[in-house]
Amino acid sequence: MVNIDFQNSKIPNSPFRGAGGLTKRIIPCLDIKDGRTVKGINFLDIRDAGDPVELAVIYSQQGADELVFLDITATVEKRKTLVELVKRIAANINIPFTVGGGIGSVEDVSVLLKNGADKVSVNTAAYKNPKLIQQLSNEFGSQCIVLAIDTKKEEDGDWYVYLNGGRTKTETKTTDWAKQAVEFGVGEILLTSMNNDGTKNGFALDITSTLSNTLSVPVIASGGAGTMEHFKEVFEKANADAALAASIFHYKEIAIPGLKSYLKGKNVSIRI
């Protein structure tokens, strides 16, 4: 078993609901392609959004609660996550840092944790081999394992799981996969609505609410943030434990200190 020093880790004592109160988290996301931060709409029309190390430092200084780094083409290109970039980011921030993209084994996770990641995000590999979740949870602890679910609402009104960075549809309903993954030992769910992604029209409140209110682990809402009100909605109406956003932070449309001040003023429990 890899020796990870959780006493000195940046991860809170426990990510599970009820531990340390019901404080909501604000999480900027760095989608990485070719070593640069990028952002698209509905997982398409990708454009450059800046240097990932510079952005990570800014968000850490502004009071982000955590940071997520997703190497969005690692799985499709059949390669490992950009470890050197992870190492550089980790060396410059002091908040919990989740890394995902191309992770398919205990060894992959061990390398990332040793190079500064606090948690890892698994997606396609976990879906294809759910026992991988069990292996990772047993080896590193469930608090380290985040399941990323890319989901899309289809014409029948149900939300389905997509793989390979949103390129491959499955016939599995998101609620079923999330429940199974928690049973295998996932400690947190990162839920991204492909319908809402990049639209700035608000989070997918329905599926977020369904998972938040039925699962025993925290749910991070992702996809669709465009205004401060959207964050308030996803916390209050969908009971999300955290909200993740990218473009509104990258392009300085909303600043994290202002967002937190707004939420506190609306009586949302937030870390200032």
XYZ file of N, CA and C in Angstrom:
816
model
N 0.846 -1.200 0.000
C 0.000 0.000 0.000
C 0.879 1.247 0.000
N 0.543 2.230 -0.811
C 1.312 3.459 -0.886
C 1.134 4.249 0.398
N 2.206 4.774 0.926
C 2.133 5.515 2.182
C 1.836 6.988 1.916
N 0.583 7.375 2.045
C 0.175 8.760 1.857
C -0.020 9.403 3.229
N 0.604 10.528 3.465
C 0.507 11.192 4.760
C -0.741 12.054 4.827
N -1.855 11.440 5.253
C -3.110 12.185 5.302
C -3.141 13.191 6.453
N -2.259 13.019 7.438
C -2.218 13.998 8.530
C -1.840 15.368 8.008
N -0.952 15.364 7.001
C -0.486 16.629 6.438
C -1.123 16.938 5.088
N -2.102 16.158 4.720
C -2.779 16.366 3.450
C -3.665 17.594 3.513
N -3.974 18.135 2.309
C -4.871 19.293 2.237
C -6.332 18.870 2.202
N -6.590 17.553 2.172
C -7.967 17.075 2.163
C -8.572 17.288 3.537
N -9.810 17.788 3.622
C -10.482 17.899 4.908
C -10.563 16.528 5.568
N -10.777 16.500 6.888
C -10.784 15.242 7.633
C -11.647 14.179 6.974
N -12.794 14.561 6.470
C -13.641 13.621 5.743
C -14.486 14.397 4.757
N -14.581 13.914 3.503
C -15.385 14.630 2.526
C -16.865 14.312 2.647
N -17.220 13.375 3.529
C -18.604 12.930 3.562
C -19.515 13.943 4.217
N -20.757 13.950 3.748
C -21.771 14.864 4.236
C -21.880 14.751 5.748
N -21.941 15.900 6.389
C -22.114 15.913 7.830
C -20.794 16.064 8.559
N -19.677 15.744 7.896
C -18.375 15.892 8.548
C -17.928 17.336 8.426
N -17.783 17.995 9.559
C -17.331 19.381 9.541
C -18.407 20.340 9.092
N -19.670 19.940 9.226
C -20.742 20.867 8.880
C -21.167 20.730 7.436
N -22.019 21.645 7.008
C -22.579 21.575 5.656
C -22.048 22.712 4.795
N -20.808 23.087 5.026
C -20.206 24.166 4.251
C -20.118 23.784 2.781
N -20.601 24.671 1.920
C -20.560 24.435 0.473
C -19.204 24.844 -0.086
N -18.792 24.176 -1.142
C -17.472 24.442 -1.722
C -17.574 25.016 -3.131
N -16.651 25.922 -3.434
C -16.518 26.498 -4.772
C -15.234 25.933 -5.386
N -15.367 25.300 -6.570
C -14.231 24.589 -7.157
C -14.011 25.015 -8.613
N -12.943 25.739 -8.894
C -12.595 26.008 -10.292
C -12.055 24.728 -10.938
N -12.292 24.590 -12.245
C -11.823 23.412 -12.966
C -10.891 23.810 -14.098
N -9.766 23.128 -14.162
C -8.825 23.325 -15.259
C -8.938 22.138 -16.207
N -9.596 22.330 -17.357
C -9.616 21.312 -18.408
C -8.347 21.504 -19.229
N -7.529 20.457 -19.299
C -6.214 20.582 -19.928
C -6.147 19.823 -21.253
N -5.639 20.528 -22.259
C -5.359 19.900 -23.559
C -4.044 20.461 -24.082
N -3.127 19.576 -24.426
C -1.796 19.992 -24.917
C -1.105 20.952 -23.951
N -1.304 20.720 -22.648
C -0.609 21.516 -21.644
C -1.209 22.877 -21.359
N -2.330 23.189 -21.996
C -2.987 24.486 -21.795
C -4.390 24.284 -21.221
N -4.890 25.294 -20.496
C -6.263 25.271 -20.020
C -7.174 25.633 -21.187
N -8.233 24.829 -21.368
C -9.168 25.076 -22.468
C -10.597 25.019 -21.941
N -11.529 25.533 -22.743
C -12.944 25.456 -22.386
C -13.779 25.419 -23.646
N -14.864 24.632 -23.598
C -15.758 24.550 -24.742
C -17.204 24.730 -24.330
N -18.111 24.419 -25.249
C -19.552 24.461 -24.994
C -20.126 23.106 -25.385
N -20.868 22.480 -24.447
C -21.406 21.133 -24.671
C -20.314 20.150 -25.090
N -19.106 20.327 -24.527
C -17.941 19.476 -24.779
C -17.359 19.670 -26.176
N -17.788 20.723 -26.902
C -17.277 20.988 -28.248
C -16.741 22.419 -28.319
N -16.232 22.824 -29.502
C -15.743 24.193 -29.745
C -14.737 24.626 -28.681
N -13.706 23.807 -28.511
C -12.701 24.058 -27.484
C -11.851 25.273 -27.836
N -11.640 26.176 -26.845
C -10.740 27.319 -27.070
C -9.816 27.514 -25.877
N -8.717 28.198 -26.107
C -7.695 28.388 -25.077
C -8.194 29.318 -23.970
N -7.807 28.968 -22.728
C -8.235 29.793 -21.592
C -7.081 30.183 -20.681
N -5.843 29.856 -21.081
C -4.715 30.340 -20.297
C -3.780 29.264 -19.776
N -2.747 29.727 -19.076
C -1.733 28.838 -18.504
C -2.272 28.203 -17.220
N -2.266 26.875 -17.116
C -2.867 26.213 -15.964
C -2.190 26.527 -14.631
N -0.879 26.685 -14.637
C -0.181 26.980 -13.375
C -0.552 28.383 -12.886
N -0.557 29.337 -13.791
C -0.930 30.710 -13.419
C -2.356 30.774 -12.887
N -3.282 30.095 -13.565
C -4.681 30.098 -13.130
C -4.830 29.415 -11.771
N -4.126 28.308 -11.587
C -4.202 27.587 -10.311
C -3.765 28.472 -9.149
N -2.689 29.208 -9.348
C -2.181 30.104 -8.301
C -3.203 31.193 -7.987
N -3.789 31.775 -9.022
C -4.803 32.821 -8.832
C -5.976 32.293 -8.022
N -6.479 31.119 -8.390
C -7.651 30.568 -7.708
C -7.344 30.213 -6.257
N -6.153 29.697 -6.032
C -5.758 29.372 -4.661
C -5.695 30.633 -3.807
N -5.134 31.691 -4.370
C -5.019 32.964 -3.647
C -6.374 33.630 -3.430
N -7.308 33.408 -4.362
C -8.626 34.043 -4.268
C -9.560 33.362 -3.271
N -9.161 32.192 -2.789
C -9.990 31.518 -1.800
C -10.830 30.376 -2.322
N -10.460 29.810 -3.485
C -11.155 28.599 -3.952
C -10.992 27.517 -2.896
N -12.010 26.693 -2.718
C -11.949 25.649 -1.700
C -11.141 24.445 -2.169
N -11.210 24.179 -3.444
C -10.454 23.078 -4.031
C -10.174 23.424 -5.494
N -9.360 22.577 -6.132
C -9.078 22.752 -7.556
C -9.173 21.390 -8.231
N -9.791 21.365 -9.409
C -9.865 20.125 -10.190
C -9.102 20.310 -11.499
N -8.299 19.328 -11.830
C -7.481 19.312 -13.046
C -7.908 18.092 -13.858
N -8.431 18.303 -15.059
C -8.864 17.191 -15.895
C -8.124 17.215 -17.232
N -7.325 16.206 -17.462
C -6.625 16.052 -18.742
C -7.638 15.445 -19.713
N -8.332 16.289 -20.475
C -9.552 15.870 -21.175
C -9.328 14.964 -22.383
N -8.094 14.850 -22.860
C -7.865 13.976 -24.023
C -6.978 12.776 -23.691
N -6.619 12.603 -22.415
C -5.711 11.513 -22.044
C -6.299 10.142 -22.385
N -7.588 9.937 -22.071
C -8.202 8.632 -22.325
C -8.311 8.359 -23.817
N -8.790 9.344 -24.573
C -8.961 9.170 -26.014
C -7.617 8.928 -26.692
N -6.581 9.645 -26.225
C -5.253 9.505 -26.822
C -4.472 8.337 -26.223
N -5.134 7.603 -25.305
C -4.539 6.410 -24.687
C -3.163 6.699 -24.081
N -3.122 7.737 -23.256
C -1.867 8.063 -22.582
C -2.168 8.442 -21.130
N -1.100 8.619 -20.362
C -1.242 8.948 -18.956
C -1.443 10.458 -18.776
N -1.939 10.827 -17.593
C -2.104 12.239 -17.258
C -0.743 12.938 -17.249
N -0.750 14.232 -17.510
C 0.482 15.016 -17.579
C 1.070 15.218 -16.180
N 1.894 14.272 -15.746
C 2.391 14.253 -14.371
C 3.238 15.472 -14.033
N 4.089 15.896 -14.954
C 4.961 17.043 -14.663
C 4.148 18.311 -14.421
N 3.072 18.476 -15.188
C 2.210 19.639 -15.007
C 1.481 19.566 -13.665
N 1.041 18.383 -13.307
C 0.417 18.172 -11.987
C 1.390 18.567 -10.880
N 2.614 18.144 -11.026
C 3.653 18.433 -10.026
C 3.877 19.936 -9.884
N 3.928 20.653 -11.010
C 4.147 22.106 -10.986
C 2.986 22.837 -10.322
N 1.765 22.406 -10.634
C 0.594 23.052 -10.032
C 0.571 22.801 -8.526
N 0.763 21.547 -8.133
C 0.710 21.182 -6.717
C 1.732 21.957 -5.890
N 2.870 22.234 -6.492
C 3.928 22.947 -5.770
C 3.574 24.407 -5.513
N 2.567 24.912 -6.213
C 2.260 26.340 -6.137
C 0.924 26.663 -5.471
N 0.200 25.648 -4.989
C -1.097 25.914 -4.358
C -1.174 25.226 -2.993
N -2.102 25.693 -2.173
C -2.234 25.107 -0.831
C -3.669 24.697 -0.530
N -4.399 24.307 -1.579
C -5.774 23.827 -1.417
C -5.861 22.418 -1.990
N -6.867 21.630 -1.569
C -7.002 20.276 -2.102
C -7.077 20.265 -3.626
N -6.436 19.281 -4.212
C -6.199 19.245 -5.651
C -6.590 17.866 -6.189
N -7.622 17.832 -7.030
C -8.091 16.584 -7.636
C -7.618 16.509 -9.081
N -7.107 15.351 -9.477
C -6.573 15.177 -10.830
C -7.270 14.009 -11.522
N -7.666 14.213 -12.784
C -8.299 13.146 -13.550
C -7.852 13.155 -14.994
N -8.078 12.021 -15.657
C -7.727 11.899 -17.071
C -6.763 10.755 -17.300
N -7.224 9.703 -17.966
C -6.332 8.598 -18.318
C -5.939 7.691 -17.169
N -6.662 7.758 -16.050
C -6.327 6.932 -14.887
C -7.009 5.579 -15.003
N -6.197 4.499 -14.971
C -6.770 3.181 -15.162
C -6.205 2.104 -14.255
N -5.345 2.505 -13.295
C -4.726 1.475 -12.451
C -4.303 2.061 -11.108
N -4.007 1.163 -10.175
C -3.475 1.566 -8.865
C -2.170 2.331 -9.051
N -1.352 1.873 -9.989
C -0.059 2.528 -10.247
C -0.253 3.974 -10.715
N -1.223 4.196 -11.602
C -1.495 5.556 -12.086
C -1.812 6.496 -10.922
N -2.646 6.028 -10.018
C -3.050 6.848 -8.873
C -1.868 7.095 -7.949
N -1.088 6.069 -7.713
C 0.090 6.194 -6.846
C 1.036 7.279 -7.355
N 1.275 7.292 -8.661
C 2.166 8.296 -9.264
C 1.620 9.701 -9.058
N 0.318 9.889 -9.273
C -0.283 11.217 -9.137
C -0.272 11.702 -7.691
N -0.586 10.807 -6.744
C -0.577 11.205 -5.332
C 0.840 11.555 -4.882
N 1.805 10.828 -5.377
C 3.203 11.110 -5.012
C 3.686 12.428 -5.609
N 3.022 12.878 -6.682
C 3.441 14.118 -7.340
C 2.549 15.309 -7.007
N 1.765 15.170 -5.943
C 1.071 16.351 -5.420
C -0.441 16.347 -5.468
N -1.047 15.386 -6.158
C -2.509 15.320 -6.152
C -2.992 14.874 -4.773
N -4.136 15.396 -4.335
C -4.739 14.970 -3.072
C -5.824 13.935 -3.304
N -6.502 14.052 -4.459
C -7.554 13.113 -4.843
C -7.416 12.835 -6.332
N -8.010 11.734 -6.764
C -8.005 11.431 -8.193
C -9.435 11.242 -8.671
N -9.650 11.568 -9.922
C -10.961 11.427 -10.538
C -10.886 10.346 -11.606
N -11.776 9.355 -11.491
C -11.829 8.277 -12.487
C -13.159 8.357 -13.226
N -13.149 7.898 -14.468
C -14.354 8.002 -15.273
C -14.498 6.753 -16.146
N -14.004 6.811 -17.369
C -14.195 5.730 -18.336
C -13.648 4.391 -17.842
N -12.442 4.379 -17.306
C -11.833 3.115 -16.855
C -12.649 2.479 -15.740
N -13.208 3.314 -14.862
C -14.017 2.796 -13.759
C -15.323 2.200 -14.271
N -15.888 2.830 -15.283
C -17.136 2.312 -15.860
C -16.893 0.944 -16.512
N -15.791 0.846 -17.217
C -15.495 -0.412 -17.916
C -15.087 -1.524 -16.957
N -14.545 -1.120 -15.801
C -14.118 -2.097 -14.790
C -14.429 -1.544 -13.397
N -15.674 -1.691 -12.946
C -16.078 -1.131 -11.653
C -15.225 -1.611 -10.478
N -14.620 -2.794 -10.614
C -13.782 -3.294 -9.521
C -12.536 -2.425 -9.320
N -12.209 -1.627 -10.338
C -11.095 -0.689 -10.195
C -11.374 0.273 -9.038
N -12.629 0.704 -8.906
C -13.005 1.601 -7.807
C -12.710 0.943 -6.473
N -13.074 -0.312 -6.360
C -12.853 -1.074 -5.129
C -11.359 -1.163 -4.820
N -10.581 -1.464 -5.855
C -9.131 -1.571 -5.686
C -8.531 -0.252 -5.194
N -8.948 0.847 -5.849
C -8.400 2.161 -5.494
C -8.835 2.582 -4.099
N -10.087 2.321 -3.772
C -10.604 2.675 -2.453
C -9.894 1.895 -1.358
N -9.668 0.613 -1.586
C -8.965 -0.214 -0.611
C -7.516 0.220 -0.437
N -6.912 0.633 -1.542
C -5.483 0.981 -1.524
C -5.220 2.364 -0.939
N -6.067 3.340 -1.298
C -5.776 4.724 -0.942
C -6.812 5.369 -0.021
N -7.945 4.702 0.180
C -9.026 5.277 0.983
C -10.052 5.946 0.096
N -11.327 5.782 0.425
C -12.393 6.326 -0.427
C -12.337 7.841 -0.518
N -11.753 8.510 0.518
C -11.685 9.974 0.494
C -10.839 10.494 -0.658
N -10.036 9.591 -1.254
C -9.160 9.967 -2.375
C -9.820 9.757 -3.726
N -10.928 9.029 -3.773
C -11.457 8.566 -5.056
C -12.745 9.308 -5.423
N -12.658 10.067 -6.507
C -13.800 10.819 -7.037
C -14.242 10.159 -8.340
N -15.539 9.911 -8.473
C -16.055 9.397 -9.739
C -16.604 10.552 -10.561
N -16.017 10.764 -11.731
C -16.526 11.786 -12.649
C -17.554 11.126 -13.565
N -18.748 11.699 -13.611
C -19.787 11.201 -14.507
C -20.159 12.302 -15.495
N -19.922 12.039 -16.770
C -20.407 12.936 -17.822
C -21.780 12.403 -18.232
N -22.797 13.233 -18.104
C -24.152 12.751 -18.310
C -24.934 13.643 -19.264
N -25.864 13.042 -19.964
C -26.668 13.807 -20.922
C -28.122 13.371 -20.826
N -29.013 14.358 -20.820
C -30.447 14.072 -20.797
C -30.906 13.812 -22.221
N -31.492 12.624 -22.437
C -31.923 12.236 -23.775
C -33.418 12.538 -23.971
N -33.907 12.263 -25.148
C -35.292 12.592 -25.496
C -36.316 11.871 -24.626
N -35.922 10.734 -24.043
C -36.871 9.998 -23.190
C -36.967 10.593 -21.786
N -36.182 11.674 -21.547
C -36.243 12.350 -20.256
C -35.295 11.812 -19.214
N -34.585 10.727 -19.526
C -33.624 10.151 -18.592
C -32.209 10.652 -18.870
N -31.383 10.614 -17.826
C -29.984 11.025 -17.933
C -29.126 9.778 -18.099
N -28.262 9.786 -19.128
C -27.422 8.628 -19.422
C -25.944 8.961 -19.279
N -25.159 7.919 -18.984
C -23.715 8.055 -18.815
C -23.026 8.078 -20.181
N -22.076 8.996 -20.326
C -21.242 9.086 -21.524
C -19.784 8.858 -21.130
N -19.020 8.268 -22.030
C -17.617 7.949 -21.779
C -16.701 8.675 -22.761
N -15.399 8.503 -22.537
C -14.377 9.043 -23.444
C -14.548 10.541 -23.690
N -14.651 11.296 -22.590
C -14.774 12.746 -22.716
C -16.066 13.170 -23.386
N -17.133 12.399 -23.164
C -18.431 12.763 -23.720
C -18.652 12.287 -25.145
N -17.753 11.467 -25.662
C -17.849 11.037 -27.056
C -18.689 9.773 -27.250
N -18.804 8.971 -26.192
C -19.428 7.655 -26.341
C -20.628 7.506 -25.404
N -21.805 7.314 -25.990
C -23.013 7.135 -25.181
C -23.110 5.691 -24.696
N -23.612 5.510 -23.476
C -23.908 4.173 -22.975
C -25.423 4.076 -22.765
N -25.893 2.887 -22.466
C -27.313 2.694 -22.172
C -27.567 2.693 -20.665
N -26.549 3.085 -19.907
C -26.660 3.082 -18.445
C -27.198 4.417 -17.940
N -28.198 4.337 -17.085
C -28.734 5.558 -16.487
C -27.793 6.058 -15.401
N -27.665 7.359 -15.342
C -26.723 7.984 -14.412
C -27.013 7.614 -12.965
N -28.265 7.566 -12.596
C -28.613 7.222 -11.213
C -28.138 5.818 -10.855
N -28.278 4.881 -11.795
C -27.865 3.501 -11.535
C -26.351 3.393 -11.374
N -25.614 4.060 -12.255
C -24.151 3.991 -12.214
C -23.614 4.669 -10.950
N -24.178 5.794 -10.589
C -23.720 6.503 -9.393
C -23.928 5.649 -8.145
N -25.089 5.025 -8.050
C -25.386 4.177 -6.890
C -24.421 3.001 -6.814
N -24.168 2.371 -7.949
C -23.251 1.228 -7.985
C -21.839 1.647 -7.587
N -21.403 2.789 -8.096
C -20.047 3.264 -7.818
C -19.851 3.552 -6.332
N -20.869 4.112 -5.691
C -20.781 4.381 -4.254
C -20.660 3.064 -3.489
N -21.393 2.051 -3.929
C -21.310 0.738 -3.280
C -19.909 0.138 -3.424
N -19.224 0.468 -4.527
C -17.871 -0.032 -4.752
C -16.820 0.763 -3.969
N -17.186 1.940 -3.448
C -16.247 2.661 -2.597
C -15.853 4.054 -3.034
N -16.556 4.636 -3.997
C -16.270 6.018 -4.393
C -16.608 6.963 -3.240
N -15.777 7.964 -3.014
C -16.003 8.883 -1.905
C -16.692 10.173 -2.278
N -16.834 10.416 -3.587
C -17.420 11.677 -4.049
C -17.805 11.524 -5.514
N -18.836 12.258 -5.938
C -19.281 12.226 -7.330
C -19.105 13.609 -7.953
N -18.421 13.665 -9.083
C -18.320 14.897 -9.867
C -19.248 14.737 -11.059
N -20.388 15.426 -11.016
C -21.446 15.247 -12.004
C -21.451 16.402 -13.005
N -21.139 16.105 -14.249
C -21.126 17.132 -15.291
C -22.248 16.913 -16.285
N -23.139 17.893 -16.396
C -24.212 17.830 -17.382
C -23.701 18.317 -18.729
N -23.705 17.429 -19.712
C -23.272 17.805 -21.047
C -24.262 18.776 -21.694
N -25.538 18.678 -21.325
C -26.550 19.592 -21.865
C -26.280 21.023 -21.430
N -25.788 21.169 -20.203
C -25.602 22.494 -19.617
C -24.190 23.038 -19.790
N -23.224 22.168 -20.028
C -21.814 22.539 -20.063
C -21.536 23.729 -20.972
N -20.937 24.773 -20.406
C -20.521 25.938 -21.178
C -21.630 26.867 -21.615
N -22.885 26.534 -21.305
C -24.001 27.347 -21.780
C -24.243 28.589 -20.926
N -23.806 28.519 -19.668
C -24.014 29.613 -18.696
C -25.499 29.869 -18.417
N -26.302 28.821 -18.617
C -27.740 28.926 -18.355
C -28.145 28.310 -17.023
N -27.171 27.889 -16.247
C -27.460 27.288 -14.951
C -27.144 25.802 -14.919
N -26.996 25.281 -13.706
C -26.689 23.867 -13.509
C -27.922 22.996 -13.792
N -27.695 21.711 -13.986
C -28.797 20.757 -14.162
C -29.341 20.412 -12.784
N -30.352 21.131 -12.351
C -30.848 20.993 -10.984
C -31.525 19.648 -10.748
N -32.183 19.103 -11.769
C -32.948 17.871 -11.550
C -32.070 16.665 -11.239
N -31.110 16.363 -12.101
C -30.259 15.196 -11.865
C -29.332 15.428 -10.671
N -28.876 16.678 -10.485
C -28.031 16.982 -9.325
C -28.801 16.731 -8.038
N -30.034 17.192 -7.990
C -30.872 16.998 -6.814
C -31.120 15.518 -6.546
N -31.390 14.776 -7.604
C -31.655 13.342 -7.453
C -30.479 12.627 -6.797
N -29.263 12.900 -7.290
C -28.090 12.239 -6.724
C -27.770 12.762 -5.322
N -27.844 14.079 -5.137
C -27.511 14.670 -3.837
C -28.404 14.137 -2.731
N -29.664 13.898 -3.063
C -30.625 13.491 -2.047
C -30.778 11.986 -1.881
N -30.075 11.213 -2.705
C -30.188 9.757 -2.588
C -28.859 9.069 -2.279
N -27.741 9.728 -2.543
C -26.437 9.111 -2.295
C -25.884 9.506 -0.931
N -25.012 8.661 -0.397
C -24.422 8.914 0.920
C -23.105 9.675 0.835
N -22.696 10.064 -0.381
C -21.427 10.784 -0.556
C -21.702 12.160 -1.171
N -20.765 13.097 -1.032
C -20.950 14.439 -1.598
C -21.057 14.421 -3.116
N -21.841 15.362 -3.633
C -22.003 15.520 -5.083
C -21.526 16.914 -5.478
N -20.620 16.952 -6.447
C -20.134 18.212 -7.013
C -20.904 18.467 -8.300
N -21.609 19.584 -8.373
C -22.355 19.938 -9.588
C -21.431 20.649 -10.569
N -21.514 20.258 -11.835
C -20.659 20.847 -12.858
C -21.434 21.010 -14.159
N -21.193 22.138 -14.829
C -21.798 22.382 -16.131
C -22.921 23.388 -16.082
N -22.689 24.596 -16.641
C -23.766 25.558 -16.796
C -23.703 26.819 -15.968
N -22.711 26.949 -15.093
C -22.644 28.143 -14.249
C -22.444 29.394 -15.097
N -23.294 30.395 -14.865
C -23.163 31.645 -15.617
C -23.340 32.874 -14.757
N -24.050 32.707 -13.631
C -24.278 33.836 -12.720
C -24.094 33.364 -11.285
N -23.985 34.325 -10.385
C -23.881 33.977 -8.967
C -25.150 33.282 -8.488
N -26.280 33.703 -9.055
C -27.565 33.102 -8.695
C -27.593 31.602 -8.990
N -26.904 31.187 -10.041
C -26.870 29.769 -10.388
C -26.241 28.933 -9.275
N -25.216 29.483 -8.627
C -24.577 28.771 -7.520
C -25.545 28.652 -6.344
N -26.226 29.731 -6.058
C -27.215 29.723 -4.976
C -28.286 28.659 -5.249
N -28.756 28.606 -6.490
C -29.788 27.640 -6.871
C -29.327 26.199 -6.681
N -28.107 25.890 -7.125
C -27.656 24.506 -7.076
C -27.391 24.063 -5.639
N -27.038 25.018 -4.775
C -26.852 24.684 -3.371
C -28.189 24.537 -2.653
N -29.098 25.458 -2.905
C -30.362 25.476 -2.165
C -31.415 24.544 -2.760
N -31.554 24.533 -4.076
C -32.614 23.746 -4.709
C -32.186 22.313 -5.012
N -30.905 22.110 -5.309
C -30.438 20.775 -5.668
C -29.606 20.120 -4.569
N -29.321 20.879 -3.508
C -28.599 20.340 -2.350
C -27.197 19.840 -2.693
N -26.582 20.418 -3.729
C -25.206 20.034 -4.076
C -24.266 20.395 -2.934
N -23.231 19.581 -2.774
C -22.243 19.850 -1.728
C -21.175 20.819 -2.214
N -20.976 20.854 -3.516
C -19.976 21.743 -4.115
C -20.422 22.096 -5.528
N -19.917 23.216 -6.023
C -20.223 23.634 -7.392
C -18.918 23.930 -8.107
N -18.787 23.364 -9.290
C -17.570 23.509 -10.092
C -17.875 24.365 -11.314
N -16.930 25.215 -11.666
C -17.094 26.056 -12.852
C -15.731 26.305 -13.481
N -15.762 26.731 -14.738
C -14.515 26.946 -15.467
C -14.481 28.306 -16.148
N -15.221 28.443 -17.247
C -15.073 29.640 -18.084
C -15.366 30.944 -17.347
N -16.372 30.951 -16.466
C -16.687 32.212 -15.780
C -15.540 32.675 -14.889
N -14.756 31.723 -14.403
C -13.577 32.081 -13.610
C -12.395 32.411 -14.525
N -12.173 31.560 -15.547
C -11.020 31.759 -16.437
C -11.066 33.114 -17.137
N -12.262 33.515 -17.572
C -12.401 34.758 -18.330
C -12.829 35.937 -17.453
N -12.683 35.725 -16.128
C -12.887 36.805 -15.142
C -14.291 37.423 -15.194
N -15.284 36.603 -15.520
C -16.669 37.081 -15.500
C -17.211 37.120 -14.072
N -16.742 36.193 -13.251
C -17.085 36.167 -11.832
C -15.802 35.896 -11.057
N -15.569 36.666 -10.004
C -14.400 36.456 -9.150
C -14.836 35.667 -7.916
N -13.999 34.748 -7.491
C -14.346 33.876 -6.371
C -14.643 34.652 -5.080
N -13.846 35.671 -4.705
C -14.175 36.410 -3.473
C -15.566 37.061 -3.537
N -15.909 37.628 -4.689
C -17.219 38.258 -4.850
C -18.340 37.235 -4.788
N -18.110 36.070 -5.391
C -19.103 35.001 -5.379
C -19.354 34.519 -3.950
N -18.283 34.338 -3.206
C -18.437 33.852 -1.827
C -19.142 34.884 -0.951
N -18.815 36.138 -1.178
C -19.470 37.210 -0.423
C -20.968 37.238 -0.735
N -21.309 37.080 -2.006
C -22.716 37.051 -2.425
C -23.451 35.886 -1.754
N -22.848 34.701 -1.796
C -23.491 33.523 -1.227
C -23.672 33.652 0.285
N -22.656 34.200 0.940
C -22.778 34.393 2.387
C -23.917 35.362 2.692
N -24.049 36.393 1.857
C -25.129 37.357 2.028
C -26.506 36.749 1.809
N -26.542 35.616 1.080
C -27.802 34.893 0.834
C -27.982 33.740 1.827
N -27.168 33.776 2.872
C -27.244 32.767 3.953
C -26.881 31.355 3.508
N -26.044 31.254 2.477
C -25.489 29.962 2.094
C -24.223 29.745 2.925
N -24.106 28.578 3.535
C -22.944 28.292 4.383
C -21.719 28.110 3.500
N -20.823 29.063 3.563
C -19.661 29.091 2.668
C -18.423 29.504 3.453
N -17.262 28.977 3.068
C -16.009 29.343 3.724
C -15.487 30.658 3.142
N -15.337 31.670 3.982
C -14.799 32.945 3.509
C -13.323 33.035 3.849
